[in-house]
Amino acid sequence: MRLRLLMLGKTRRPELRAVFDDYIKRIARSAPVEVNEVRDADAAIKRLDADRAVTAILLDAGGKSQDSESLARWLGEQRDRGTREIVFICGDADGFPGELRKRVSQKLSLSPMTYSHELARVMLVEQLYRAFAILSGSPYPK
């Protein structure tokens, strides 16, 4: 199972980019992972339309809230079912336009609190790494 992070805009703060990149390297030991930074929602929709078979998840404060264990269980189920690719879509400072919200039905909330889009990206990759650590029985999540 491959993971793709489709991000509107760039992560510009170097300290957050360094942490983000570190977790991407860690995730890559468990699953292939690709990061795509696109300019806007239209570019994101084009990427999604190129392969409609992917499972797409929009990071949204109003989405489904999960703890780390349930996210790990869900990822494990997707992997075991043979899901080819999961795409996590991360917004920019302006959030998501309506057409992208309509295009992606599955939504995930990282927290009921509001975070900057750059910090939310770091939180997402940390949780993905944590999920793979849980699935592999690593002591990291403790």
Short mmCIF file of C-alpha atoms in Angstrom, two decimals:
data_model
loop_
_atom_site.label_atom_id
_atom_site.label_comp_id
_atom_site.label_asym_id
_atom_site.label_seq_id
_atom_site.Cartn_x
_atom_site.Cartn_y
_atom_site.Cartn_z
CA MET A 1 0.00 0.00 0.00
CA ARG A 2 1.34 3.37 -1.01
CA LEU A 3 0.70 6.65 0.80
CA ARG A 4 0.54 9.98 -0.97
CA LEU A 5 0.33 13.35 0.72
CA LEU A 6 -1.29 15.89 -1.56
CA MET A 7 -0.66 19.32 -0.07
CA LEU A 8 -2.01 22.65 -1.20
CA GLY A 9 0.91 25.04 -1.04
CA LYS A 10 4.31 24.50 0.52
CA THR A 11 5.61 24.02 4.03
CA ARG A 12 7.77 27.13 4.28
CA ARG A 13 8.95 27.14 7.89
CA PRO A 14 12.31 25.30 7.81
CA GLU A 15 12.00 23.89 11.34
CA LEU A 16 8.63 22.31 10.54
CA ARG A 17 9.88 21.13 7.16
CA ALA A 18 12.80 19.36 8.85
CA VAL A 19 10.49 17.49 11.25
CA PHE A 20 8.09 16.69 8.40
CA ASP A 21 10.91 15.29 6.24
CA ASP A 22 12.23 13.22 9.15
CA TYR A 23 8.85 11.52 9.63
CA ILE A 24 8.51 10.95 5.87
CA LYS A 25 11.83 9.06 5.94
CA ARG A 26 10.61 6.99 8.88
CA ILE A 27 7.30 6.17 7.19
CA ALA A 28 9.18 5.11 4.04
CA ARG A 29 10.63 2.18 6.00
CA SER A 30 7.09 0.79 6.38
CA ALA A 31 5.34 1.89 3.18
CA PRO A 32 6.16 3.76 0.01
CA VAL A 33 5.27 7.42 0.54
CA GLU A 34 5.11 10.31 -1.91
CA VAL A 35 4.67 14.02 -1.18
CA ASN A 36 3.06 16.26 -3.80
CA GLU A 37 2.82 19.99 -3.20
CA VAL A 38 0.37 21.63 -5.58
CA ARG A 39 -0.48 25.26 -6.14
CA ASP A 40 -4.25 25.17 -5.59
CA ALA A 41 -7.40 23.07 -5.33
CA ASP A 42 -7.78 22.80 -9.11
CA ALA A 43 -4.36 21.16 -9.34
CA ALA A 44 -5.29 18.82 -6.47
CA ILE A 45 -8.53 17.81 -8.18
CA LYS A 46 -6.65 17.08 -11.42
CA ARG A 47 -4.27 14.82 -9.49
CA LEU A 48 -7.19 13.01 -7.88
CA ASP A 49 -9.06 12.67 -11.18
CA ALA A 50 -5.99 11.08 -12.77
CA ASP A 51 -6.61 7.98 -10.64
CA ARG A 52 -10.12 7.63 -9.25
CA ALA A 53 -9.29 4.23 -7.72
CA VAL A 54 -7.35 5.76 -4.83
CA THR A 55 -8.78 6.15 -1.36
CA ALA A 56 -8.76 9.90 -0.69
CA ILE A 57 -8.96 11.45 2.78
CA LEU A 58 -9.35 15.19 3.35
CA LEU A 59 -7.86 16.59 6.55
CA ASP A 60 -10.69 18.66 7.97
CA ALA A 61 -11.55 19.87 11.48
CA GLY A 62 -15.13 18.69 10.87
CA GLY A 63 -14.03 15.20 9.83
CA LYS A 64 -14.06 11.93 11.74
CA SER A 65 -11.98 12.00 14.88
CA GLN A 66 -9.85 8.94 15.64
CA ASP A 67 -7.30 8.03 18.26
CA SER A 68 -3.91 6.63 17.24
CA GLU A 69 -4.94 3.01 17.80
CA SER A 70 -8.05 3.26 15.60
CA LEU A 71 -6.09 5.02 12.85
CA ALA A 72 -3.52 2.21 12.98
CA ARG A 73 -6.29 -0.41 12.84
CA TRP A 74 -7.88 1.35 9.85
CA LEU A 75 -4.54 1.56 7.99
CA GLY A 76 -3.90 -2.11 8.74
CA GLU A 77 -7.34 -3.06 7.39
CA GLN A 78 -6.73 -1.03 4.24
CA ARG A 79 -3.36 -2.70 3.75
CA ASP A 80 -4.77 -6.18 4.37
CA ARG A 81 -7.67 -5.56 1.97
CA GLY A 82 -5.21 -4.75 -0.77
CA THR A 83 -5.85 -1.01 -1.01
CA ARG A 84 -3.34 0.22 -3.54
CA GLU A 85 -3.00 3.84 -2.51
CA ILE A 86 -4.29 6.23 0.14
CA VAL A 87 -4.09 9.95 -0.54
CA PHE A 88 -4.22 12.37 2.38
CA ILE A 89 -5.12 15.89 1.24
CA CYS A 90 -3.83 18.75 3.38
CA GLY A 91 -5.07 22.29 2.88
CA ASP A 92 -3.26 25.59 2.98
CA ALA A 93 -3.89 28.62 5.19
CA ASP A 94 -7.21 29.22 3.40
CA GLY A 95 -8.51 25.69 3.94
CA PHE A 96 -10.37 23.95 1.10
CA PRO A 97 -12.71 25.34 -1.54
CA GLY A 98 -16.16 23.77 -1.87
CA GLU A 99 -15.40 21.78 -5.02
CA LEU A 100 -12.58 19.88 -3.30
CA ARG A 101 -14.77 19.21 -0.25
CA LYS A 102 -17.45 17.79 -2.56
CA ARG A 103 -14.93 15.66 -4.48
CA VAL A 104 -13.54 13.93 -1.37
CA SER A 105 -16.15 12.27 0.83
CA GLN A 106 -13.88 10.85 3.56
CA LYS A 107 -12.68 13.43 6.06
CA LEU A 108 -10.30 13.04 9.00
CA SER A 109 -9.90 15.43 11.92
CA LEU A 110 -6.56 15.50 13.71
CA SER A 111 -8.06 17.46 16.61
CA PRO A 112 -11.04 19.63 17.46
CA MET A 113 -8.52 22.46 17.98
CA THR A 114 -7.31 24.65 15.13
CA TYR A 115 -3.66 24.38 14.06
CA SER A 116 -1.67 26.09 11.33
CA HIS A 117 -1.67 24.08 8.10
CA GLU A 118 2.08 23.57 8.40
CA LEU A 119 1.84 22.16 11.92
CA ALA A 120 -1.13 19.97 10.93
CA ARG A 121 1.05 18.39 8.23
CA VAL A 122 3.69 17.50 10.80
CA MET A 123 1.00 16.10 13.08
CA LEU A 124 -0.37 13.96 10.24
CA VAL A 125 2.97 12.39 9.35
CA GLU A 126 3.76 11.77 13.02
CA GLN A 127 0.42 9.96 13.40
CA LEU A 128 1.02 7.93 10.25
CA TYR A 129 4.45 6.92 11.54
CA ARG A 130 2.90 6.10 14.92
CA ALA A 131 0.24 3.98 13.19
CA PHE A 132 2.85 1.90 11.37
CA ALA A 133 4.81 1.56 14.63
CA ILE A 134 1.67 0.27 16.37
CA LEU A 135 1.06 -2.20 13.55
CA SER A 136 4.63 -3.49 13.73
CA GLY A 137 4.69 -3.76 17.53
CA SER A 138 7.39 -1.12 17.91
CA PRO A 139 7.87 0.49 21.34
CA TYR A 140 7.65 4.01 19.77
CA PRO A 141 3.96 4.62 20.55
CA LYS A 142 4.30 4.04 24.28
#
